[in-house]
């Protein structure tokens, strides 16, 4: 199992979540190659691309310094689970990271905390680095009272080695990012509940204008980028701006 200390001197981490895009392999390769060329001389940022599963093996061999992640995984390593992709399969492909518990999966696939919990454990067991997405609902002001507090408690006990992505629902895909001050408060609150060395990313309407502030002013270890990661030039700018932070 990964240990938390592996992350203490970690580079800034910029994770591209392509979600269900683009619709052709040709476009996926083009996007990947543009990003690869644009970030190749940047040393102090780890860039992770999470394409749809189906493109992973096709763009894996184009790999440079870019790391790969999946957008989800199942909680068993193999067996009679039609349609699922296991952590072992991802590991075998050379994937390092896996996003788990994204709000879109909670919403459209009805993923529950208990499932997310099992997925995190299965990913850690096989040596993947899970990126657990958590949010804060507008009605619940403090993380202590959050409906997601269960995750944090379980995480504290079981999940050393995970990365947290704070992704407020109102900011995801809306073009309305969380204020830097509010995001900073959440980062500090999450850290207090967990461990001071746990890496915490910010996600939600990140673009090249605001990226640096989340790292420099709000102190996040990195970013989880959705929409803006589909535009190679915009994504490269995000990486460059964070590299300067
Ligand atoms: P967004 O998505 O950058 O398009 O808001 C972020 C995410 O869903 O991880």
PDB file of C-alpha atoms and ligand atoms in Angstrom:
ATOM      1  CA  UNK A   1       0.000   0.000   0.000  1.00  0.00           C
ATOM      2  CA  UNK A   2       1.170   3.512  -0.743  1.00  0.00           C
ATOM      3  CA  UNK A   3       2.271   5.570   2.206  1.00  0.00           C
ATOM      4  CA  UNK A   4       1.421   9.171   2.773  1.00  0.00           C
ATOM      5  CA  UNK A   5       5.079  10.186   3.026  1.00  0.00           C
ATOM      6  CA  UNK A   6       5.499   9.451  -0.680  1.00  0.00           C
ATOM      7  CA  UNK A   7       3.633  12.640  -1.351  1.00  0.00           C
ATOM      8  CA  UNK A   8       5.381  15.047   0.959  1.00  0.00           C
ATOM      9  CA  UNK A   9       7.813  16.362  -1.649  1.00  0.00           C
ATOM     10  CA  UNK A  10       5.455  15.865  -4.492  1.00  0.00           C
ATOM     11  CA  UNK A  11       5.469  18.107  -7.556  1.00  0.00           C
ATOM     12  CA  UNK A  12       2.385  20.144  -8.348  1.00  0.00           C
ATOM     13  CA  UNK A  13      -0.154  17.851  -9.946  1.00  0.00           C
ATOM     14  CA  UNK A  14      -2.387  18.864 -12.858  1.00  0.00           C
ATOM     15  CA  UNK A  15      -4.945  16.234 -13.745  1.00  0.00           C
ATOM     16  CA  UNK A  16      -6.926  16.459 -16.983  1.00  0.00           C
ATOM     17  CA  UNK A  17     -10.320  14.819 -16.763  1.00  0.00           C
ATOM     18  CA  UNK A  18     -11.493  14.452 -20.368  1.00  0.00           C
ATOM     19  CA  UNK A  19     -14.790  12.917 -19.182  1.00  0.00           C
ATOM     20  CA  UNK A  20     -16.732  11.437 -22.150  1.00  0.00           C
ATOM     21  CA  UNK A  21     -14.677  13.319 -24.776  1.00  0.00           C
ATOM     22  CA  UNK A  22     -13.588  13.475 -27.559  1.00  0.00           C
ATOM     23  CA  UNK A  23     -15.774  11.254 -29.729  1.00  0.00           C
ATOM     24  CA  UNK A  24     -13.038   9.836 -31.986  1.00  0.00           C
ATOM     25  CA  UNK A  25      -9.659   8.248 -31.395  1.00  0.00           C
ATOM     26  CA  UNK A  26      -8.179  10.547 -34.016  1.00  0.00           C
ATOM     27  CA  UNK A  27      -9.196  13.604 -31.999  1.00  0.00           C
ATOM     28  CA  UNK A  28      -7.985  11.997 -28.771  1.00  0.00           C
ATOM     29  CA  UNK A  29      -4.536  11.408 -30.293  1.00  0.00           C
ATOM     30  CA  UNK A  30      -4.396  14.943 -31.649  1.00  0.00           C
ATOM     31  CA  UNK A  31      -5.315  16.426 -28.293  1.00  0.00           C
ATOM     32  CA  UNK A  32      -2.827  14.225 -26.478  1.00  0.00           C
ATOM     33  CA  UNK A  33       0.009  15.025 -28.896  1.00  0.00           C
ATOM     34  CA  UNK A  34      -0.609  18.766 -28.670  1.00  0.00           C
ATOM     35  CA  UNK A  35      -0.533  18.651 -24.870  1.00  0.00           C
ATOM     36  CA  UNK A  36       2.532  16.413 -24.888  1.00  0.00           C
ATOM     37  CA  UNK A  37       4.461  18.854 -27.073  1.00  0.00           C
ATOM     38  CA  UNK A  38       3.294  21.872 -25.119  1.00  0.00           C
ATOM     39  CA  UNK A  39       4.345  20.616 -21.692  1.00  0.00           C
ATOM     40  CA  UNK A  40       7.480  18.672 -22.555  1.00  0.00           C
ATOM     41  CA  UNK A  41       9.998  21.061 -20.992  1.00  0.00           C
ATOM     42  CA  UNK A  42       8.068  21.705 -17.817  1.00  0.00           C
ATOM     43  CA  UNK A  43       9.769  19.847 -15.021  1.00  0.00           C
ATOM     44  CA  UNK A  44       8.148  20.925 -11.769  1.00  0.00           C
ATOM     45  CA  UNK A  45       4.597  19.881 -12.619  1.00  0.00           C
ATOM     46  CA  UNK A  46       3.284  16.344 -12.988  1.00  0.00           C
ATOM     47  CA  UNK A  47       0.710  16.214 -15.768  1.00  0.00           C
ATOM     48  CA  UNK A  48      -1.820  13.397 -15.658  1.00  0.00           C
ATOM     49  CA  UNK A  49      -4.296  12.747 -18.447  1.00  0.00           C
ATOM     50  CA  UNK A  50      -7.455  10.775 -17.752  1.00  0.00           C
ATOM     51  CA  UNK A  51      -9.033   9.906 -21.093  1.00  0.00           C
ATOM     52  CA  UNK A  52     -12.026   7.615 -21.540  1.00  0.00           C
ATOM     53  CA  UNK A  53     -11.012   3.982 -20.884  1.00  0.00           C
ATOM     54  CA  UNK A  54     -11.268   3.078 -24.549  1.00  0.00           C
ATOM     55  CA  UNK A  55      -8.478   5.473 -25.564  1.00  0.00           C
ATOM     56  CA  UNK A  56      -6.082   4.577 -22.779  1.00  0.00           C
ATOM     57  CA  UNK A  57      -4.151   1.788 -24.478  1.00  0.00           C
ATOM     58  CA  UNK A  58      -4.112   3.646 -27.791  1.00  0.00           C
ATOM     59  CA  UNK A  59      -2.451   6.755 -26.473  1.00  0.00           C
ATOM     60  CA  UNK A  60      -0.398   5.015 -23.816  1.00  0.00           C
ATOM     61  CA  UNK A  61       2.350   4.174 -26.302  1.00  0.00           C
ATOM     62  CA  UNK A  62       2.625   7.854 -27.267  1.00  0.00           C
ATOM     63  CA  UNK A  63       3.610   8.447 -23.679  1.00  0.00           C
ATOM     64  CA  UNK A  64       6.268  10.968 -22.737  1.00  0.00           C
ATOM     65  CA  UNK A  65       6.567  12.446 -19.269  1.00  0.00           C
ATOM     66  CA  UNK A  66       2.808  12.536 -19.055  1.00  0.00           C
ATOM     67  CA  UNK A  67       1.212  10.111 -16.625  1.00  0.00           C
ATOM     68  CA  UNK A  68      -2.109   8.411 -17.176  1.00  0.00           C
ATOM     69  CA  UNK A  69      -5.165   8.080 -15.057  1.00  0.00           C
ATOM     70  CA  UNK A  70      -8.567   6.457 -15.415  1.00  0.00           C
ATOM     71  CA  UNK A  71     -11.853   8.175 -14.627  1.00  0.00           C
ATOM     72  CA  UNK A  72     -13.162   5.299 -12.527  1.00  0.00           C
ATOM     73  CA  UNK A  73     -12.497   1.660 -11.675  1.00  0.00           C
ATOM     74  CA  UNK A  74     -14.381  -1.274 -10.177  1.00  0.00           C
ATOM     75  CA  UNK A  75     -13.803  -2.587  -6.643  1.00  0.00           C
ATOM     76  CA  UNK A  76     -12.969  -6.177  -7.610  1.00  0.00           C
ATOM     77  CA  UNK A  77      -9.844  -7.165  -9.516  1.00  0.00           C
ATOM     78  CA  UNK A  78     -11.606  -9.663 -11.809  1.00  0.00           C
ATOM     79  CA  UNK A  79     -14.666 -11.860 -12.104  1.00  0.00           C
ATOM     80  CA  UNK A  80     -18.213 -11.902 -13.422  1.00  0.00           C
ATOM     81  CA  UNK A  81     -18.837  -8.144 -13.474  1.00  0.00           C
ATOM     82  CA  UNK A  82     -20.031  -7.270 -16.965  1.00  0.00           C
ATOM     83  CA  UNK A  83     -18.804  -3.959 -18.275  1.00  0.00           C
ATOM     84  CA  UNK A  84     -16.427  -3.203 -15.419  1.00  0.00           C
ATOM     85  CA  UNK A  85     -12.720  -2.280 -15.571  1.00  0.00           C
ATOM     86  CA  UNK A  86     -10.608  -3.407 -12.629  1.00  0.00           C
ATOM     87  CA  UNK A  87      -7.694  -1.704 -10.868  1.00  0.00           C
ATOM     88  CA  UNK A  88      -5.429  -4.622 -11.890  1.00  0.00           C
ATOM     89  CA  UNK A  89      -6.239  -4.063 -15.559  1.00  0.00           C
ATOM     90  CA  UNK A  90      -5.387  -0.385 -15.253  1.00  0.00           C
ATOM     91  CA  UNK A  91      -2.163  -1.124 -13.436  1.00  0.00           C
ATOM     92  CA  UNK A  92      -1.172  -3.634 -16.106  1.00  0.00           C
ATOM     93  CA  UNK A  93      -1.699  -0.975 -18.761  1.00  0.00           C
ATOM     94  CA  UNK A  94       0.722   1.392 -17.023  1.00  0.00           C
ATOM     95  CA  UNK A  95      -1.926   3.655 -15.522  1.00  0.00           C
ATOM     96  CA  UNK A  96      -0.865   5.378 -12.275  1.00  0.00           C
ATOM     97  CA  UNK A  97      -3.889   7.336 -11.118  1.00  0.00           C
ATOM     98  CA  UNK A  98      -7.628   6.795 -10.909  1.00  0.00           C
ATOM     99  CA  UNK A  99     -10.354   9.351 -10.222  1.00  0.00           C
ATOM    100  CA  UNK A 100     -12.903   7.925  -7.806  1.00  0.00           C
ATOM    101  CA  UNK A 101     -16.247   9.284  -6.648  1.00  0.00           C
ATOM    102  CA  UNK A 102     -16.548  12.075  -9.189  1.00  0.00           C
ATOM    103  CA  UNK A 103     -19.814  13.955  -8.685  1.00  0.00           C
ATOM    104  CA  UNK A 104     -20.973  13.032 -12.188  1.00  0.00           C
ATOM    105  CA  UNK A 105     -20.674   9.349 -11.318  1.00  0.00           C
ATOM    106  CA  UNK A 106     -22.513   9.918  -8.041  1.00  0.00           C
ATOM    107  CA  UNK A 107     -25.245  11.673 -10.030  1.00  0.00           C
ATOM    108  CA  UNK A 108     -25.593   9.591 -13.203  1.00  0.00           C
ATOM    109  CA  UNK A 109     -24.426   6.169 -11.980  1.00  0.00           C
ATOM    110  CA  UNK A 110     -25.829   6.540  -8.465  1.00  0.00           C
ATOM    111  CA  UNK A 111     -22.466   5.794  -6.889  1.00  0.00           C
ATOM    112  CA  UNK A 112     -22.735   5.640  -3.114  1.00  0.00           C
ATOM    113  CA  UNK A 113     -20.100   6.291  -0.481  1.00  0.00           C
ATOM    114  CA  UNK A 114     -19.964   2.565   0.297  1.00  0.00           C
ATOM    115  CA  UNK A 115     -19.053   1.793  -3.335  1.00  0.00           C
ATOM    116  CA  UNK A 116     -16.544   4.606  -3.461  1.00  0.00           C
ATOM    117  CA  UNK A 117     -14.980   3.316  -0.261  1.00  0.00           C
ATOM    118  CA  UNK A 118     -14.487  -0.134  -1.802  1.00  0.00           C
ATOM    119  CA  UNK A 119     -13.068   1.330  -5.003  1.00  0.00           C
ATOM    120  CA  UNK A 120     -10.497   3.382  -3.127  1.00  0.00           C
ATOM    121  CA  UNK A 121      -9.334   0.338  -1.177  1.00  0.00           C
ATOM    122  CA  UNK A 122      -9.119  -1.803  -4.316  1.00  0.00           C
ATOM    123  CA  UNK A 123      -7.130   0.877  -6.148  1.00  0.00           C
ATOM    124  CA  UNK A 124      -4.681   1.345  -3.269  1.00  0.00           C
ATOM    125  CA  UNK A 125      -4.237  -2.387  -2.888  1.00  0.00           C
ATOM    126  CA  UNK A 126      -2.963  -2.688  -6.446  1.00  0.00           C
ATOM    127  CA  UNK A 127      -0.732   0.393  -6.236  1.00  0.00           C
ATOM    128  CA  UNK A 128      -2.843   2.943  -8.088  1.00  0.00           C
ATOM    129  CA  UNK A 129      -3.094   6.468  -6.689  1.00  0.00           C
ATOM    130  CA  UNK A 130      -6.781   7.212  -6.169  1.00  0.00           C
ATOM    131  CA  UNK A 131      -7.997  10.786  -6.511  1.00  0.00           C
ATOM    132  CA  UNK A 132     -11.076  10.959  -4.313  1.00  0.00           C
ATOM    133  CA  UNK A 133     -13.490  13.745  -5.266  1.00  0.00           C
ATOM    134  CA  UNK A 134     -15.416  15.392  -2.472  1.00  0.00           C
ATOM    135  CA  UNK A 135     -17.676  18.410  -2.479  1.00  0.00           C
ATOM    136  CA  UNK A 136     -19.556  20.556  -0.030  1.00  0.00           C
ATOM    137  CA  UNK A 137     -23.233  21.198  -0.533  1.00  0.00           C
ATOM    138  CA  UNK A 138     -24.495  24.759  -0.282  1.00  0.00           C
ATOM    139  CA  UNK A 139     -26.643  23.959   2.765  1.00  0.00           C
ATOM    140  CA  UNK A 140     -23.791  22.596   4.778  1.00  0.00           C
ATOM    141  CA  UNK A 141     -21.322  25.203   5.811  1.00  0.00           C
ATOM    142  CA  UNK A 142     -18.702  23.258   7.640  1.00  0.00           C
ATOM    143  CA  UNK A 143     -16.969  20.122   6.577  1.00  0.00           C
ATOM    144  CA  UNK A 144     -17.649  18.761  10.052  1.00  0.00           C
ATOM    145  CA  UNK A 145     -21.348  18.789   9.266  1.00  0.00           C
ATOM    146  CA  UNK A 146     -20.972  17.712   5.653  1.00  0.00           C
ATOM    147  CA  UNK A 147     -22.859  14.739   4.287  1.00  0.00           C
ATOM    148  CA  UNK A 148     -19.506  13.668   2.935  1.00  0.00           C
ATOM    149  CA  UNK A 149     -17.955  13.508   6.384  1.00  0.00           C
ATOM    150  CA  UNK A 150     -18.274   9.740   6.355  1.00  0.00           C
ATOM    151  CA  UNK A 151     -15.815   9.578   3.534  1.00  0.00           C
ATOM    152  CA  UNK A 152     -13.349  11.675   5.426  1.00  0.00           C
ATOM    153  CA  UNK A 153     -13.613   9.533   8.537  1.00  0.00           C
ATOM    154  CA  UNK A 154     -13.146   6.351   6.570  1.00  0.00           C
ATOM    155  CA  UNK A 155     -10.339   7.918   4.675  1.00  0.00           C
ATOM    156  CA  UNK A 156      -8.528   8.841   7.836  1.00  0.00           C
ATOM    157  CA  UNK A 157      -8.626   5.263   8.969  1.00  0.00           C
ATOM    158  CA  UNK A 158      -8.152   3.270   5.820  1.00  0.00           C
ATOM    159  CA  UNK A 159      -6.916   5.311   2.961  1.00  0.00           C
ATOM    160  CA  UNK A 160      -3.449   6.692   3.531  1.00  0.00           C
ATOM    161  CA  UNK A 161      -2.106   7.116   0.045  1.00  0.00           C
ATOM    162  CA  UNK A 162      -5.130   8.723  -1.535  1.00  0.00           C
ATOM    163  CA  UNK A 163      -5.228  12.196  -3.025  1.00  0.00           C
ATOM    164  CA  UNK A 164      -8.248  14.404  -2.337  1.00  0.00           C
ATOM    165  CA  UNK A 165      -9.857  16.633  -4.946  1.00  0.00           C
ATOM    166  CA  UNK A 166     -12.079  19.311  -3.472  1.00  0.00           C
ATOM    167  CA  UNK A 167     -14.679  19.883  -6.159  1.00  0.00           C
ATOM    168  CA  UNK A 168     -17.622  22.050  -5.080  1.00  0.00           C
ATOM    169  CA  UNK A 169     -20.707  21.047  -7.061  1.00  0.00           C
ATOM    170  CA  UNK A 170     -21.640  24.591  -7.990  1.00  0.00           C
ATOM    171  CA  UNK A 171     -18.290  25.060  -9.729  1.00  0.00           C
ATOM    172  CA  UNK A 172     -18.170  21.897 -11.832  1.00  0.00           C
ATOM    173  CA  UNK A 173     -18.699  22.652 -15.494  1.00  0.00           C
ATOM    174  CA  UNK A 174     -20.502  25.910 -14.724  1.00  0.00           C
ATOM    175  CA  UNK A 175     -17.852  28.508 -15.458  1.00  0.00           C
ATOM    176  CA  UNK A 176     -18.404  29.733 -11.881  1.00  0.00           C
ATOM    177  CA  UNK A 177     -15.278  28.781  -9.962  1.00  0.00           C
ATOM    178  CA  UNK A 178     -15.128  28.744  -6.182  1.00  0.00           C
ATOM    179  CA  UNK A 179     -13.536  31.859  -4.744  1.00  0.00           C
ATOM    180  CA  UNK A 180      -9.906  31.389  -3.839  1.00  0.00           C
ATOM    181  CA  UNK A 181     -10.599  32.313  -0.185  1.00  0.00           C
ATOM    182  CA  UNK A 182     -13.419  29.829   0.179  1.00  0.00           C
ATOM    183  CA  UNK A 183     -11.401  27.105  -1.522  1.00  0.00           C
ATOM    184  CA  UNK A 184      -8.504  27.812   0.823  1.00  0.00           C
ATOM    185  CA  UNK A 185     -10.757  27.481   3.879  1.00  0.00           C
ATOM    186  CA  UNK A 186     -11.994  24.132   2.622  1.00  0.00           C
ATOM    187  CA  UNK A 187      -8.463  22.951   1.939  1.00  0.00           C
ATOM    188  CA  UNK A 188      -7.440  23.798   5.487  1.00  0.00           C
ATOM    189  CA  UNK A 189     -10.568  22.155   6.940  1.00  0.00           C
ATOM    190  CA  UNK A 190      -9.963  18.956   4.969  1.00  0.00           C
ATOM    191  CA  UNK A 191      -6.320  18.881   5.966  1.00  0.00           C
ATOM    192  CA  UNK A 192      -7.193  19.278   9.639  1.00  0.00           C
ATOM    193  CA  UNK A 193      -9.497  16.295   9.416  1.00  0.00           C
ATOM    194  CA  UNK A 194      -6.950  14.143   7.683  1.00  0.00           C
ATOM    195  CA  UNK A 195      -3.222  14.521   7.742  1.00  0.00           C
ATOM    196  CA  UNK A 196      -1.118  17.537   7.004  1.00  0.00           C
ATOM    197  CA  UNK A 197       0.711  15.693   4.252  1.00  0.00           C
ATOM    198  CA  UNK A 198      -2.293  14.567   2.271  1.00  0.00           C
ATOM    199  CA  UNK A 199      -2.271  16.187  -1.183  1.00  0.00           C
ATOM    200  CA  UNK A 200      -5.404  18.191  -1.944  1.00  0.00           C
ATOM    201  CA  UNK A 201      -6.339  19.334  -5.430  1.00  0.00           C
ATOM    202  CA  UNK A 202      -8.917  21.921  -6.424  1.00  0.00           C
ATOM    203  CA  UNK A 203     -11.387  21.240  -9.229  1.00  0.00           C
ATOM    204  CA  UNK A 204     -14.285  23.223 -10.698  1.00  0.00           C
ATOM    205  CA  UNK A 205     -14.158  25.680 -13.616  1.00  0.00           C
ATOM    206  CA  UNK A 206     -10.381  25.921 -13.563  1.00  0.00           C
ATOM    207  CA  UNK A 207      -8.914  27.925 -16.440  1.00  0.00           C
ATOM    208  CA  UNK A 208      -5.640  29.600 -17.316  1.00  0.00           C
ATOM    209  CA  UNK A 209      -6.716  32.794 -15.526  1.00  0.00           C
ATOM    210  CA  UNK A 210      -7.480  31.295 -12.122  1.00  0.00           C
ATOM    211  CA  UNK A 211      -5.234  28.200 -12.040  1.00  0.00           C
ATOM    212  CA  UNK A 212      -2.236  29.830 -10.452  1.00  0.00           C
ATOM    213  CA  UNK A 213      -4.210  31.397  -7.597  1.00  0.00           C
ATOM    214  CA  UNK A 214      -5.534  28.039  -6.389  1.00  0.00           C
ATOM    215  CA  UNK A 215      -1.980  26.817  -6.069  1.00  0.00           C
ATOM    216  CA  UNK A 216      -0.168  29.948  -4.981  1.00  0.00           C
ATOM    217  CA  UNK A 217      -2.787  31.740  -2.878  1.00  0.00           C
ATOM    218  CA  UNK A 218      -5.022  28.892  -1.717  1.00  0.00           C
ATOM    219  CA  UNK A 219      -2.146  26.420  -1.279  1.00  0.00           C
ATOM    220  CA  UNK A 220      -3.535  23.482  -3.249  1.00  0.00           C
ATOM    221  CA  UNK A 221      -1.126  20.786  -4.353  1.00  0.00           C
ATOM    222  CA  UNK A 222      -2.623  20.926  -7.831  1.00  0.00           C
ATOM    223  CA  UNK A 223      -5.756  20.956  -9.937  1.00  0.00           C
ATOM    224  CA  UNK A 224      -8.346  18.681 -11.470  1.00  0.00           C
ATOM    225  CA  UNK A 225      -9.321  20.214 -14.789  1.00  0.00           C
ATOM    226  CA  UNK A 226     -12.393  19.226 -16.798  1.00  0.00           C
ATOM    227  CA  UNK A 227     -13.628  21.412 -19.674  1.00  0.00           C
ATOM    228  CA  UNK A 228     -10.429  23.413 -20.064  1.00  0.00           C
ATOM    229  CA  UNK A 229      -8.402  20.221 -20.530  1.00  0.00           C
ATOM    230  CA  UNK A 230     -10.132  19.621 -23.885  1.00  0.00           C
ATOM    231  CA  UNK A 231      -8.530  22.711 -25.352  1.00  0.00           C
ATOM    232  CA  UNK A 232      -4.833  21.892 -25.708  1.00  0.00           C
ATOM    233  CA  UNK A 233      -3.629  25.498 -25.736  1.00  0.00           C
ATOM    234  CA  UNK A 234      -5.696  26.453 -22.701  1.00  0.00           C
ATOM    235  CA  UNK A 235      -4.563  23.370 -20.803  1.00  0.00           C
ATOM    236  CA  UNK A 236      -0.904  24.022 -21.650  1.00  0.00           C
ATOM    237  CA  UNK A 237      -1.325  27.581 -20.334  1.00  0.00           C
ATOM    238  CA  UNK A 238      -2.737  26.195 -17.087  1.00  0.00           C
ATOM    239  CA  UNK A 239       0.277  23.919 -16.685  1.00  0.00           C
ATOM    240  CA  UNK A 240       2.700  26.740 -17.478  1.00  0.00           C
ATOM    241  CA  UNK A 241       1.006  29.147 -15.084  1.00  0.00           C
ATOM    242  CA  UNK A 242       1.106  26.606 -12.275  1.00  0.00           C
ATOM    243  CA  UNK A 243       4.747  25.850 -13.033  1.00  0.00           C
ATOM    244  CA  UNK A 244       5.483  29.530 -12.338  1.00  0.00           C
ATOM    245  CA  UNK A 245       3.527  29.530  -9.052  1.00  0.00           C
TER     246      UNK A 245
HETATM  247  P1  LIG B   1     -14.662  21.534 -14.955  1.00  0.00           P
HETATM  248  O1  LIG B   1     -14.755  20.056 -14.398  1.00  0.00           O
HETATM  249  O2  LIG B   1     -13.216  21.933 -14.942  1.00  0.00           O
HETATM  250  O3  LIG B   1     -15.225  21.455 -16.356  1.00  0.00           O
HETATM  251  O4  LIG B   1     -15.491  22.386 -14.066  1.00  0.00           O
HETATM  252  C1  LIG B   1     -13.979  19.646 -13.318  1.00  0.00           C
HETATM  253  C2  LIG B   1     -14.282  18.222 -12.964  1.00  0.00           C
HETATM  254  O5  LIG B   1     -15.415  17.785 -13.171  1.00  0.00           O
HETATM  255  O6  LIG B   1     -13.416  17.484 -12.493  1.00  0.00           O
END
